[in-house]
Coordinates of C-alpha atoms in Angstrom, one line a residue:
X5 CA 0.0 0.0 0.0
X6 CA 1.6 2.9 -1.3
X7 CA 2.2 6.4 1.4
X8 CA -0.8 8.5 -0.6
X9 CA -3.5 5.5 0.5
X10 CA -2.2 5.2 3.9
X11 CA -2.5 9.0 4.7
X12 CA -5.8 9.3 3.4
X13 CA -7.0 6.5 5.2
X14 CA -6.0 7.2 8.4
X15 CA -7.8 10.7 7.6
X16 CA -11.0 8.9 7.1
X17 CA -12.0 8.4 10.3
X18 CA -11.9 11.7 10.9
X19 CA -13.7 12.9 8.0
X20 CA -16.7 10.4 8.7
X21 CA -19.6 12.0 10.8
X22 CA -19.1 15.8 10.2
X23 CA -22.5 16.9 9.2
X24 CA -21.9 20.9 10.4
X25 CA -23.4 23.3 8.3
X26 CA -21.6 26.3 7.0
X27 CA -23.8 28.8 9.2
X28 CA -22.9 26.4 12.5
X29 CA -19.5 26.4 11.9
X30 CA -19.4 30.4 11.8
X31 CA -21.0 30.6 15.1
X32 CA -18.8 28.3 16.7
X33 CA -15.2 28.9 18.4
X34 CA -12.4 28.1 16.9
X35 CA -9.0 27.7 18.1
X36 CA -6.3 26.5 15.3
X37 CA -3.0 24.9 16.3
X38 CA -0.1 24.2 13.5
X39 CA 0.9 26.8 11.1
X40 CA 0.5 24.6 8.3
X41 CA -3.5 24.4 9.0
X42 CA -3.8 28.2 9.8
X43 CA -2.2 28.7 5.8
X44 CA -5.3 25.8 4.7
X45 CA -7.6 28.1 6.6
X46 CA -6.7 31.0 4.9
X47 CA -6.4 29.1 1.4
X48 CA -9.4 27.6 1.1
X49 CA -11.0 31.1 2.8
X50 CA -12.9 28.6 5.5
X51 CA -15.5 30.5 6.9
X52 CA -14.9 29.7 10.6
X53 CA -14.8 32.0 13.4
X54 CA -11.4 31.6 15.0
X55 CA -11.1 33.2 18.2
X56 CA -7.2 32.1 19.3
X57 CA -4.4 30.4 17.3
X58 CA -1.0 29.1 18.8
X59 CA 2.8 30.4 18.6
X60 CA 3.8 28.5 15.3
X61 CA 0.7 30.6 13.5
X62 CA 2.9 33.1 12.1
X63 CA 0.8 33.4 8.4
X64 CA -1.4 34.8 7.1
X65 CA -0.8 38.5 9.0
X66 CA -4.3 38.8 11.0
X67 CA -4.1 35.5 12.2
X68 CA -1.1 36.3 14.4
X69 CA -3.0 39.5 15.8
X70 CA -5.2 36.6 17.3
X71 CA -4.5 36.2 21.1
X72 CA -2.2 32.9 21.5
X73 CA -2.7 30.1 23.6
X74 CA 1.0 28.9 24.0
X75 CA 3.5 26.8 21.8
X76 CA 2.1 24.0 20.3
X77 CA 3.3 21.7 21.5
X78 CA 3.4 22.4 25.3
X79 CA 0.0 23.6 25.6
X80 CA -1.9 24.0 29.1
X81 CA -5.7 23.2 29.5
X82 CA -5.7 26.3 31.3
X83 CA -5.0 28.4 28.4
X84 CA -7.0 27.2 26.2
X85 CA -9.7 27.2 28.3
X86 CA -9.3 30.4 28.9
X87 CA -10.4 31.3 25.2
X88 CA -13.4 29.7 25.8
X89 CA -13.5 27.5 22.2
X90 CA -16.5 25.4 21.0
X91 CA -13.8 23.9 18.7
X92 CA -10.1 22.9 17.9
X93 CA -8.5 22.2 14.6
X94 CA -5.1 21.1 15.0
X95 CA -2.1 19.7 13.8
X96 CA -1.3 16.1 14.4
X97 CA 1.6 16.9 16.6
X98 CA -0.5 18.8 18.8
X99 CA 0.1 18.4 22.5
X100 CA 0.6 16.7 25.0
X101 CA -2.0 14.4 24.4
X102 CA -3.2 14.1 28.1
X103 CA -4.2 17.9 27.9
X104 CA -5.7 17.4 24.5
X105 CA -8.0 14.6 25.9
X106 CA -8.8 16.9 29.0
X107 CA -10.4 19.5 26.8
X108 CA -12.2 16.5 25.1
X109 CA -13.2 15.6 28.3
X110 CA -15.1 18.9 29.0
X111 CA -16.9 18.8 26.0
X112 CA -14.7 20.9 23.6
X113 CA -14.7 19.6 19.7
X114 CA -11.3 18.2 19.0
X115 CA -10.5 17.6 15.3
X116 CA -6.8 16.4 14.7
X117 CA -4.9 16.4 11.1
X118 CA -2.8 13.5 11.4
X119 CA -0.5 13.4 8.2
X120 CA 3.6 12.7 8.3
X121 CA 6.1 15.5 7.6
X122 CA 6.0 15.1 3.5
X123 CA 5.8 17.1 0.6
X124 CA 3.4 14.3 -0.5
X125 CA 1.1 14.3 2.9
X126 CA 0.5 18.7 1.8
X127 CA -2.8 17.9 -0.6
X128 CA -4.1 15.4 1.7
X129 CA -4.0 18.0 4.4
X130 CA -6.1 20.8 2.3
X131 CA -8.4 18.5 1.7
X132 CA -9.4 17.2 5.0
X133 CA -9.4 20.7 6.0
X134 CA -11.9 21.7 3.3
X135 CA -14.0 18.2 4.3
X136 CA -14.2 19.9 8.2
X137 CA -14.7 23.8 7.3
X138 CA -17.4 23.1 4.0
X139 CA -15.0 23.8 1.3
X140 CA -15.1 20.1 0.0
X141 CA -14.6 21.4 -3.6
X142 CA -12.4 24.1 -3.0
X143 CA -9.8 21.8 -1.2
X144 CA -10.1 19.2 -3.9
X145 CA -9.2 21.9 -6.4
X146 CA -6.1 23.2 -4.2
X147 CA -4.8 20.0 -3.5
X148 CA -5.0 19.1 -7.4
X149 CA -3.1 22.6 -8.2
X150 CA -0.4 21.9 -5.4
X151 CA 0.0 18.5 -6.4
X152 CA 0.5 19.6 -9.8
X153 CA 3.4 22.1 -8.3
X154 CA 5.3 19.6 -6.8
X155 CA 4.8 16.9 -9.7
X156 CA 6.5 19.6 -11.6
X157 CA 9.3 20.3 -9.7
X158 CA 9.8 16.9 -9.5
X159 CA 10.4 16.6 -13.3
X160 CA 12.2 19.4 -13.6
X161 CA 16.4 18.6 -15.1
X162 CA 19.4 17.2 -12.8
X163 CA 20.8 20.3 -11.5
X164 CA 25.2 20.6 -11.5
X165 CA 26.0 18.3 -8.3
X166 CA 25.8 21.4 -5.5
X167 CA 26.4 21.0 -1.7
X168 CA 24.1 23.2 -0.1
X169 CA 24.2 23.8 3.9
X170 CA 20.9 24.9 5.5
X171 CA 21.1 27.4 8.4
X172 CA 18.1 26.9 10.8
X173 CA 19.7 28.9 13.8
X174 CA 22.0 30.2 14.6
X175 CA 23.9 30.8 18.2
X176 CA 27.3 32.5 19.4
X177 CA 29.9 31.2 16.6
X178 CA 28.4 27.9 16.1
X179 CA 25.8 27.6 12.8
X180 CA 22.8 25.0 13.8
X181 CA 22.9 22.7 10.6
X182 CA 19.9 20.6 9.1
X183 CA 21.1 17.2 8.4
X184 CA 18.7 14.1 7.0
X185 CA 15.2 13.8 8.7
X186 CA 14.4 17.4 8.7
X187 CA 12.3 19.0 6.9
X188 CA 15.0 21.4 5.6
X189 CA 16.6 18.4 3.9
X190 CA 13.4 17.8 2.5
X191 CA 13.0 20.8 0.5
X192 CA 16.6 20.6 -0.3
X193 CA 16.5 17.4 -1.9
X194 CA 13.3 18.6 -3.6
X195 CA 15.2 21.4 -5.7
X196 CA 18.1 19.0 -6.0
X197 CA 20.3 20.0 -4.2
X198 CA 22.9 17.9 -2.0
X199 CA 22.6 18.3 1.9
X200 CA 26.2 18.2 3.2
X201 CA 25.6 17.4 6.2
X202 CA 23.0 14.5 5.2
X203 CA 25.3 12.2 7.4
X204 CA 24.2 13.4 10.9
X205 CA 20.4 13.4 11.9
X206 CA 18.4 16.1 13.1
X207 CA 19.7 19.7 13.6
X208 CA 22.9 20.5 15.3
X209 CA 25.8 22.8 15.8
X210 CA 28.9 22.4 13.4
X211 CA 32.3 23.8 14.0
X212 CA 34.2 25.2 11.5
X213 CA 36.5 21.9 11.3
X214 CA 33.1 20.5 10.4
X215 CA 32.3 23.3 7.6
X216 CA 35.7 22.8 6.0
X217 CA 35.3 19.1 5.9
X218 CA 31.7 19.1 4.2
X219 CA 32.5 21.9 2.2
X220 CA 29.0 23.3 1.2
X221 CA 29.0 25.3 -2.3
X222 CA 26.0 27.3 -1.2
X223 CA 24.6 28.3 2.0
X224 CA 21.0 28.7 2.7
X225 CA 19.7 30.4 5.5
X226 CA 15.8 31.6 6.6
X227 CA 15.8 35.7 6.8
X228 CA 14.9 35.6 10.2
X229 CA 18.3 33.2 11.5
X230 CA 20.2 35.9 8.9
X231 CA 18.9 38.7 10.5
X232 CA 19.6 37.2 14.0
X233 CA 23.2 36.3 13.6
X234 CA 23.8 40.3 12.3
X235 CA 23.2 39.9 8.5
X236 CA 25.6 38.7 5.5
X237 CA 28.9 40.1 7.0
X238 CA 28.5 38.3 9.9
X239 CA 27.6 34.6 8.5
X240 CA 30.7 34.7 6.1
X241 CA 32.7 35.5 9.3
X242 CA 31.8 32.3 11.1
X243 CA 34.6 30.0 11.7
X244 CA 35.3 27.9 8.8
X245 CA 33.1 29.2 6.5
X246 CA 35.8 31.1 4.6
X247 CA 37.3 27.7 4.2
X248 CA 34.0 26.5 2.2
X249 CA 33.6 26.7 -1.6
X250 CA 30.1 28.8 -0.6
X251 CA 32.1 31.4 2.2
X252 CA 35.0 32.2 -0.2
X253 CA 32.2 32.6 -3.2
X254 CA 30.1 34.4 -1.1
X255 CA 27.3 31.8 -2.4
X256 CA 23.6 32.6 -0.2
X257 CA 19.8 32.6 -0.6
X258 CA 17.6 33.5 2.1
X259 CA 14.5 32.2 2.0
X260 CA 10.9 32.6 3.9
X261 CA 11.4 29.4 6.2
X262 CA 7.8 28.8 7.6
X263 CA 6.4 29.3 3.8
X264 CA 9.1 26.4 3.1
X265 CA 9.5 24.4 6.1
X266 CA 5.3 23.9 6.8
X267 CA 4.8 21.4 4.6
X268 CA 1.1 23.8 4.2
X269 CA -0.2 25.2 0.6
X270 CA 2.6 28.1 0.3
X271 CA 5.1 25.5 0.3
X272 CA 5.0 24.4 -3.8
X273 CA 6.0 27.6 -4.8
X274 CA 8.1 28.6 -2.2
X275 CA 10.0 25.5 -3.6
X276 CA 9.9 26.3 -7.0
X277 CA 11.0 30.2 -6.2
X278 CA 14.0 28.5 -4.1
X279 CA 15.3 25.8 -7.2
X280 CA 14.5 29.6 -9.0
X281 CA 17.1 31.3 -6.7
X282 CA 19.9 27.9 -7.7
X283 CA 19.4 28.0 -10.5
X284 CA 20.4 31.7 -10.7
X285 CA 23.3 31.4 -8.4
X286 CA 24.8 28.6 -10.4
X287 CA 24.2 30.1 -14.0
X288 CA 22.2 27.6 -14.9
X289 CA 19.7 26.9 -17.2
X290 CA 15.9 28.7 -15.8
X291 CA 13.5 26.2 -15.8
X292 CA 11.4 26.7 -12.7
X293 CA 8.6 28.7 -13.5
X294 CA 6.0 29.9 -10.5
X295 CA 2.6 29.9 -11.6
X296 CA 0.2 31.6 -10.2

């Protein structure tokens, strides 16, 4: 049973049995937890009334004006009860699952989106969001268009071999690396590019004996982890890095990191604009194109 079947099944059961009408659902409560379904919300224009969001809803803008109930995943009953919701719409990491099942418990609608951390798992999301907010057809269409996003990008030419290092964090004179199992590598390997630092797991700090070793040919680093660590100047100062193909070439793209990273409907073209910015920086042939 291939990945697509397996996600959408385990989305049936909680698609069965929602028989809320479009007027209930705008009189109701909401409280949305997981950037990545605020984005749906926005994209399929749910009409929902959401009253309170969580710290990872950065997008879209009036969304984070929205008082927030705490990081998502170390939420407190308390909190959220606070907001008094008739209903939450959250992300399948959501948590920790004891205080989830205590708002249950009080009689507070709890609708999880449980879908793995893949590009694949992205239309599969939008439409179980349009199944819950009555935008069936609306999130059928998105899906389709996003799907056809990726599937393009995905048959787009081998780029030159490139080493690329992604830059989550950054802290003192130590850069915070993504390596495999991240969703940085992801996208990455989606553009086709080559992680150098594929060979450790997670994220972590690398030393400059590391950066000279894996020698990345381009760095890639959100805006906001730029902006943190002082701006361009500084990151090329960072131990090692003028010992890398990418520090003495001064080879960078900055790129919006929860439109990339959140796996939600802005990520296709967020993808396509980075493989864009590559191909650019390596003078190579344009063959991304962003569509509308």
């Amino acid at each position: 049973m291939n990945t697509t079947r397996l996600i959408r099944r385990s989305l049936a059961a909680l698609l069965i049995g929602w028989l809320t009408t479009g007027a209930a659902l705008a009189s109701e409560r909401w409280v949305v937890l997981g950037g990545d379904i605020a984005e749906t919300l926005a994209a399929l224009d749910a009409d929902i009334n959401v009253i309170a969001r969580d710290d990872t809803v950065v997008y879209p803008p009036d969304m984070t004006e929205l008082p927030s109930v705490g990081y998502l995943r170390q939420l407190s009953a308390e909190s959220v009860l606070s907001i008094k919701p008739d209903q939450i719409l959250a992300a399948g990491h959501a948590g920790p699952k004891e205080v989830l099942e205590q708002l249950a418990a009080v009689g507070i609608g709890i609708e999880i989106i449980n879908a793995p951390p893949t590009l694949e798992a992205i239309g599969d999301k939008v439409r179980a969001v349009g199944q819950l907010t009555d935008r069936r057809e609306e999130g059928e269409a998105l899906a389709d268009a996003l799907n056809a996003k990726l599937a393009r990008l995905a048959n787009l030419p081998n780029l030159p071999t490139t080493r690329a290092m992604f830059i989550m964090q950054h802290s003192g004179l130590t850069p915070r690396a993504a390596g495999s199992d991240t969703a940085a590598h992801t996208a990455l390997k989606a553009v086709g590019l080559e992680n150098a630092f594929a060979e450790m797991q997670g994220y972590h700090s690398v030393g400059a004996e590391a950066l000279a070793r894996q020698a990345p040919d381009v760095v890639v680093v959100s805006e906001r982890g730029l902006a943190a660590m002082g701006g361009e100047a500084a990151l090329w100062q960072l131990p090692g890095m003028a010992l890398t193909p990418a520090g003495r070439h001064r080879q960078l793209i900055t790129i919006d990191d929860q439109a990339l990273l959140g796996f939600g409907p802005r990520t296709p073209d967020q993808l396509l604009t980075l493989r864009q910015d590559v191909e650019a920086l390596l003078g190579a042939s344009t063959t991304a194109q962003v569509s509308p």
